[in-house]
XYZ file of N, CA and C in Angstrom:
438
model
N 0.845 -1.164 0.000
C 0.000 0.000 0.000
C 0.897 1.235 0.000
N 0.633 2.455 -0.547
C 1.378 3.239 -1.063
C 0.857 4.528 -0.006
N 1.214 5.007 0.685
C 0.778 6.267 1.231
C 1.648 7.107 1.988
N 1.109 8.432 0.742
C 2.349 9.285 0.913
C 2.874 9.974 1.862
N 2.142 10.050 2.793
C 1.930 11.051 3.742
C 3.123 9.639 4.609
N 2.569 9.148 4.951
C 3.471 7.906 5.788
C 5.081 7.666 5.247
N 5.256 7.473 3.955
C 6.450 7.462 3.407
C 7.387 8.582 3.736
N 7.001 10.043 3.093
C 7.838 11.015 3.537
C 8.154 11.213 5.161
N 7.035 10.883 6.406
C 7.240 10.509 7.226
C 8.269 9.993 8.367
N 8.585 8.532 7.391
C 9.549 6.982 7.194
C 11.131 7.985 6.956
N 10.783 8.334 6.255
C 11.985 9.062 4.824
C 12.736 10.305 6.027
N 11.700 10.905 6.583
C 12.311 12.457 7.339
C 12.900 11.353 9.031
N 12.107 10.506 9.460
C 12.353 9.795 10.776
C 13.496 8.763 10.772
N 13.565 8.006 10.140
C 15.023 7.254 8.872
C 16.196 8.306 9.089
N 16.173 9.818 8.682
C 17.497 10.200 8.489
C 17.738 10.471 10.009
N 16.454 10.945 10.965
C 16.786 11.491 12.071
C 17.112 10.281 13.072
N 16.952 9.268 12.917
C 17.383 7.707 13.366
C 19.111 8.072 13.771
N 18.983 7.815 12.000
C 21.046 7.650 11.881
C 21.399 8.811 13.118
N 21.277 9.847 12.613
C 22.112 10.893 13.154
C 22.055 11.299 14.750
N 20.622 10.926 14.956
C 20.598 10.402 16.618
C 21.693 9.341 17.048
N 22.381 8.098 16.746
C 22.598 7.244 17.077
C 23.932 7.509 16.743
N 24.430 8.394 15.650
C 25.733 8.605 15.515
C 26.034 9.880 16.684
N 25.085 10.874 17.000
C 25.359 11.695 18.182
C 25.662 11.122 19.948
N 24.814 9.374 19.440
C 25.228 8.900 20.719
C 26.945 8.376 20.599
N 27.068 7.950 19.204
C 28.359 7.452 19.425
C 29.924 8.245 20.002
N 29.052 9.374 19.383
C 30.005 10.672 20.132
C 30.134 11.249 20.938
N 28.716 10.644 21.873
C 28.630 11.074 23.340
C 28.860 10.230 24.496
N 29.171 9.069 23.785
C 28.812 8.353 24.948
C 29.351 6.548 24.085
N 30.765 6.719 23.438
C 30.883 5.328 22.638
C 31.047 4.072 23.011
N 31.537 4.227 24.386
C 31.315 3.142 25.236
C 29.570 2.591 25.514
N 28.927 3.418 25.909
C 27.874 2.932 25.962
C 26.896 2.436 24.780
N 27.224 2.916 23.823
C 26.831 2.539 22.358
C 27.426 1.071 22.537
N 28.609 1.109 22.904
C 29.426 -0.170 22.379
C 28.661 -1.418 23.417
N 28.097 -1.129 24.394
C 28.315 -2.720 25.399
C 26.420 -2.490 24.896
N 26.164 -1.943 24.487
C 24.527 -1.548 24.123
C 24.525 -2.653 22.594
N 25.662 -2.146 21.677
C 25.351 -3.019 20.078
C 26.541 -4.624 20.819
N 26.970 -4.544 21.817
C 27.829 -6.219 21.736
C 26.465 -6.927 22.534
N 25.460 -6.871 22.767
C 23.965 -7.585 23.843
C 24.301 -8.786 22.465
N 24.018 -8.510 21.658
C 23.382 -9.911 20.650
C 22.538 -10.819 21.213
N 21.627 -10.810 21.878
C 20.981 -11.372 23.050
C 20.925 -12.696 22.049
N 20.332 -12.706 20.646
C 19.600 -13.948 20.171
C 20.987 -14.861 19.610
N 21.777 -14.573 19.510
C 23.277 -15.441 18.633
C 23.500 -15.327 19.751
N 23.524 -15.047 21.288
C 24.556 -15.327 22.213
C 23.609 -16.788 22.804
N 22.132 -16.807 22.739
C 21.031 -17.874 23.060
C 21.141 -18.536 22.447
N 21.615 -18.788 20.605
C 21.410 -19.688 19.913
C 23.154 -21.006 20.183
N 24.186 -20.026 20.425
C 25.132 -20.422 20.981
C 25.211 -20.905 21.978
N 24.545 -20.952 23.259
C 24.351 -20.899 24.048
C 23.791 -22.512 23.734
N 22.730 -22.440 23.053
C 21.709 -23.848 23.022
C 23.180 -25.125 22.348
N 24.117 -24.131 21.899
C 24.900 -25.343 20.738
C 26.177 -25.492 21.970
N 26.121 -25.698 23.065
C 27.111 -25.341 23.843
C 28.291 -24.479 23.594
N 27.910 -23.368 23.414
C 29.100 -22.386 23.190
C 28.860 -21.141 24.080
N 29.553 -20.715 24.494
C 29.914 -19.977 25.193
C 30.434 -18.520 24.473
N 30.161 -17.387 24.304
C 30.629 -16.624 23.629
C 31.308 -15.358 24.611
N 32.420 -15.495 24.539
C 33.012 -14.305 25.810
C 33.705 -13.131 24.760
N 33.529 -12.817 23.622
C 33.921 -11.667 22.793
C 34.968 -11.759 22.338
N 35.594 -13.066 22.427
C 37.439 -13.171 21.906
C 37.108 -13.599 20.414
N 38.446 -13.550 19.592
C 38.703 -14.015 18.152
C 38.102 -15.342 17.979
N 38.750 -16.624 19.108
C 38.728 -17.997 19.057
C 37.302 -18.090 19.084
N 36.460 -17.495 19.551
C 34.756 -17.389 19.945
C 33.903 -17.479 18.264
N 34.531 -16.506 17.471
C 34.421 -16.359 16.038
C 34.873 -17.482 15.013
N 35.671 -17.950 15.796
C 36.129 -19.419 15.193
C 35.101 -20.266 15.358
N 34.599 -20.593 16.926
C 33.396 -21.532 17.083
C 32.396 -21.492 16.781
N 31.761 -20.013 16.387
C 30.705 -19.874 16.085
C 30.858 -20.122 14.322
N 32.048 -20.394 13.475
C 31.859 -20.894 12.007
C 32.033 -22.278 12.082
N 32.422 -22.773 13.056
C 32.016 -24.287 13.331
C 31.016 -25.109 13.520
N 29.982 -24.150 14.431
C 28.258 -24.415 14.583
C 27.918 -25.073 13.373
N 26.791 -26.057 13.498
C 25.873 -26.387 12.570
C 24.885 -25.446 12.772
N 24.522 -24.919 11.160
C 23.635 -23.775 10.945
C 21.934 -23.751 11.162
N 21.625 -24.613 12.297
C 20.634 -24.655 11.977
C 19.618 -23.485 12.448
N 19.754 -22.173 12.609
C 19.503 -21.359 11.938
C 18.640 -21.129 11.102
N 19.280 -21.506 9.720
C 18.670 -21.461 8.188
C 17.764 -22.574 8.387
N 17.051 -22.777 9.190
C 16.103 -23.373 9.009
C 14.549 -22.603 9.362
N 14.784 -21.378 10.129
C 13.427 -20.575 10.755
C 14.081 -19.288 9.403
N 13.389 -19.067 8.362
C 13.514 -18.384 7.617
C 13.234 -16.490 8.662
N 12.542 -17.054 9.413
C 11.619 -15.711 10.353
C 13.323 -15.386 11.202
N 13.606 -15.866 12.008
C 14.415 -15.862 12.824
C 16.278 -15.436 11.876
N 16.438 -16.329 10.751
C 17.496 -15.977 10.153
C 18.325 -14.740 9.920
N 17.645 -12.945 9.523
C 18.089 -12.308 9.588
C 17.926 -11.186 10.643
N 17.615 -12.012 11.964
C 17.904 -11.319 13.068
C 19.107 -11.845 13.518
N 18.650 -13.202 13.401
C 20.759 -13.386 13.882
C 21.757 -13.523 13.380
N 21.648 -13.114 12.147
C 22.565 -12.150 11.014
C 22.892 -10.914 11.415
N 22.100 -10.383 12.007
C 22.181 -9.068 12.196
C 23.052 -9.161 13.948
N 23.090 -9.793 14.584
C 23.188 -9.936 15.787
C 24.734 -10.471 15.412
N 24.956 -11.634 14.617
C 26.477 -11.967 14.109
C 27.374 -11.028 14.324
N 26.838 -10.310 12.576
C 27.572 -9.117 12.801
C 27.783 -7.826 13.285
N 26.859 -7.796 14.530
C 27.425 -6.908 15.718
C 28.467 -7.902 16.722
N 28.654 -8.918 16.666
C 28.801 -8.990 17.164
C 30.495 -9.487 17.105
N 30.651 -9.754 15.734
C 31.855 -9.410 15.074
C 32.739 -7.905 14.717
N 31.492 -7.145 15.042
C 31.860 -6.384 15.239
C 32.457 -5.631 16.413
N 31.848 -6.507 17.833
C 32.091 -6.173 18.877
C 33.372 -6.791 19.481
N 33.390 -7.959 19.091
C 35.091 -8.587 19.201
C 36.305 -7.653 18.641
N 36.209 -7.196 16.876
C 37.183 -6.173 16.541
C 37.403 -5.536 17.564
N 35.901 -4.383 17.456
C 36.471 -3.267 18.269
C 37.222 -3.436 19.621
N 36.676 -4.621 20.226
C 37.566 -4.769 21.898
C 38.757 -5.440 21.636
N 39.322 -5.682 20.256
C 40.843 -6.429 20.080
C 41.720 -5.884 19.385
N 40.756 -4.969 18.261
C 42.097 -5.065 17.347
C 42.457 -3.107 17.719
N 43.196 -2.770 17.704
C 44.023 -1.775 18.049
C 43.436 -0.790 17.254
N 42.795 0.237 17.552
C 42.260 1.672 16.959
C 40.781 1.550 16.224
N 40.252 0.363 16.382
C 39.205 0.068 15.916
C 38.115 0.505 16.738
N 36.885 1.012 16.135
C 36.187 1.658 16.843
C 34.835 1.978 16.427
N 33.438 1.808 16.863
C 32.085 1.654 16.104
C 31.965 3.244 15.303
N 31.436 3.316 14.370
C 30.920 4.118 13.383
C 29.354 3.782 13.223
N 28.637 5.318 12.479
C 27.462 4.855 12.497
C 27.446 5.916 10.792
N 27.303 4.786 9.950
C 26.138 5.548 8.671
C 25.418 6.466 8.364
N 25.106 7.698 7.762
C 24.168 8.463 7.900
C 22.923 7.849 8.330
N 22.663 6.303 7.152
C 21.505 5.712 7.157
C 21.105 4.911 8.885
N 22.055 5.087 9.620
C 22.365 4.356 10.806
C 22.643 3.144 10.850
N 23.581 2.918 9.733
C 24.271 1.494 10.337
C 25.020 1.661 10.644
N 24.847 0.384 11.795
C 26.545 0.632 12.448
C 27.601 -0.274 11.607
N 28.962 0.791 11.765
C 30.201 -0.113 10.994
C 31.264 -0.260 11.671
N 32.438 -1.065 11.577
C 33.405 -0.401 12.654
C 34.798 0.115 11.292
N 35.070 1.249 12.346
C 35.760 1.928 11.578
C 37.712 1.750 12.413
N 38.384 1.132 11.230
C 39.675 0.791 11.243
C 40.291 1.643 11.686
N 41.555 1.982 12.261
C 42.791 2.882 12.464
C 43.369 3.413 11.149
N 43.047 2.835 10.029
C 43.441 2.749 8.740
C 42.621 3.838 8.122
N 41.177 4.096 8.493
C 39.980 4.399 7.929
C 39.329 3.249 7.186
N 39.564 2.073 7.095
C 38.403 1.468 5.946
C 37.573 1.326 7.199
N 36.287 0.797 6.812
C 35.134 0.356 7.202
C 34.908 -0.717 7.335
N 34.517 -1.366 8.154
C 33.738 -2.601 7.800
C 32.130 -3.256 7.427
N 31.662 -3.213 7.510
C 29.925 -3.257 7.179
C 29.881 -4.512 7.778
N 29.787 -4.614 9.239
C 30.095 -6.151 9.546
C 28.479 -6.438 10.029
N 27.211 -5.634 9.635
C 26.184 -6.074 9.634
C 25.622 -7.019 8.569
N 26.791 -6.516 7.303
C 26.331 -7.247 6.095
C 27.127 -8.356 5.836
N 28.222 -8.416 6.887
C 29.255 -9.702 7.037
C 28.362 -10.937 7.443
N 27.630 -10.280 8.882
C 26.710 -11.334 9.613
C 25.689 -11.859 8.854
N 25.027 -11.256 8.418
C 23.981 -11.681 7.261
C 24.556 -12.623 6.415
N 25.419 -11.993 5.647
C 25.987 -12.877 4.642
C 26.705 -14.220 5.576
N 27.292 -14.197 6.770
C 27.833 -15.871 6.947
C 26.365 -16.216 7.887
N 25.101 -15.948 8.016
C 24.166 -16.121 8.425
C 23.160 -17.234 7.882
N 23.107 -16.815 6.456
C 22.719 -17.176 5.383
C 23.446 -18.544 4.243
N 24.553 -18.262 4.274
C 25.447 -18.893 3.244
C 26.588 -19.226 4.133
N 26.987 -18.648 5.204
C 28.428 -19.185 5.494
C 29.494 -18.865 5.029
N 29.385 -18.060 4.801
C 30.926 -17.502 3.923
C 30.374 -15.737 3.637
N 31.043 -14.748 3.943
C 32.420 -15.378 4.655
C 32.437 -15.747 5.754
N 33.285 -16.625 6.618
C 33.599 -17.006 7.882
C 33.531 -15.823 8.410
N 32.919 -15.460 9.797
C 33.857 -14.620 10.874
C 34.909 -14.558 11.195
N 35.358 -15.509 11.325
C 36.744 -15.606 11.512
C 37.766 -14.984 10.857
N 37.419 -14.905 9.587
C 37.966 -14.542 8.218
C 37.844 -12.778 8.455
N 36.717 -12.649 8.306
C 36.476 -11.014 8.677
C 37.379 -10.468 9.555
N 37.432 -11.274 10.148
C 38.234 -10.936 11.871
C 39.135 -11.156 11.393
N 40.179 -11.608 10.740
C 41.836 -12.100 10.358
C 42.032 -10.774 9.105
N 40.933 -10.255 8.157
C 41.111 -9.230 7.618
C 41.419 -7.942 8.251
N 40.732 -7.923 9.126
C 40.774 -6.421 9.701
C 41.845 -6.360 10.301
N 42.332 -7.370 11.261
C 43.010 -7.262 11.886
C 44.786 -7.447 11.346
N 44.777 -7.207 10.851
C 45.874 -7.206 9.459
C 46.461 -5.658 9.543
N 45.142 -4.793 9.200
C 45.015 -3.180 9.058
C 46.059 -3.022 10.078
């Protein structure tokens, strides 16, 4: 259903999202940070596969070891995609040296290198969410290179 009044709405509340959430990152990045590492549902689904997730590299290893079953609740799949890669994202930032959350105009969060690249590790999680590849692990051995 198409209605315009609602869209432009979406469209004006959307930009004021991002830029709220990037004003928190600048106010307050610690608390942004232990706020996007919760992953409440990938730390439960781990949890059910006996894993334990304490925010280290080796943690990112176990979790590409899991059997995916996952991809089996089509409903559930790209929430804990999305939860992945915060949460790959949340390991970088607490390991690798100058790394640090960023937020998108659009408000995604990214983490942003010592280097300046980016990572889009929301679209990392998704993508090894879904398909498995790339590994986390892998993500995590890239960046940490920088």
């Amino acid at each position: 259903m198409n209605i315009p009044f609602l869209d432009n709405w979406r469209k004006r509340q959307g930009s004021t999202q991002g830029h709220a959430l990037a004003a928190a990152v600048e106010a307050d990045p610690d608390g942004v940070a232990e706020l996007l590492a919760e992953c409440e549902l990938l730390r439960a689904r781990a949890g059910q596969q006996g894993l334990e997730l304490d925010d280290s590299p080796a943690s990112l290893s176990a979790l590409d070891q899991l059997s995916p079953r996952w991809r089996d609740d089509a409903e559930e799949l790209p929430w804990l995609g999305n939860d992945a890669g915060l949460y790959l994202g949340t390991v970088i930032v607490r390991t690798v040296p100058g790394a640090a959350w960023d937020i998108w105009p659009s408000g995604q969060p990214v983490v942003r290198l010592e280097s300046g690249r980016e990572i889009d590790v929301v679209a990392a999680g998704l993508d090894w969410a879904m398909t498995g590849s790339p590994e986390l692990s892998q993500v995590y051995g890239e960046s940490a290179e920088n």
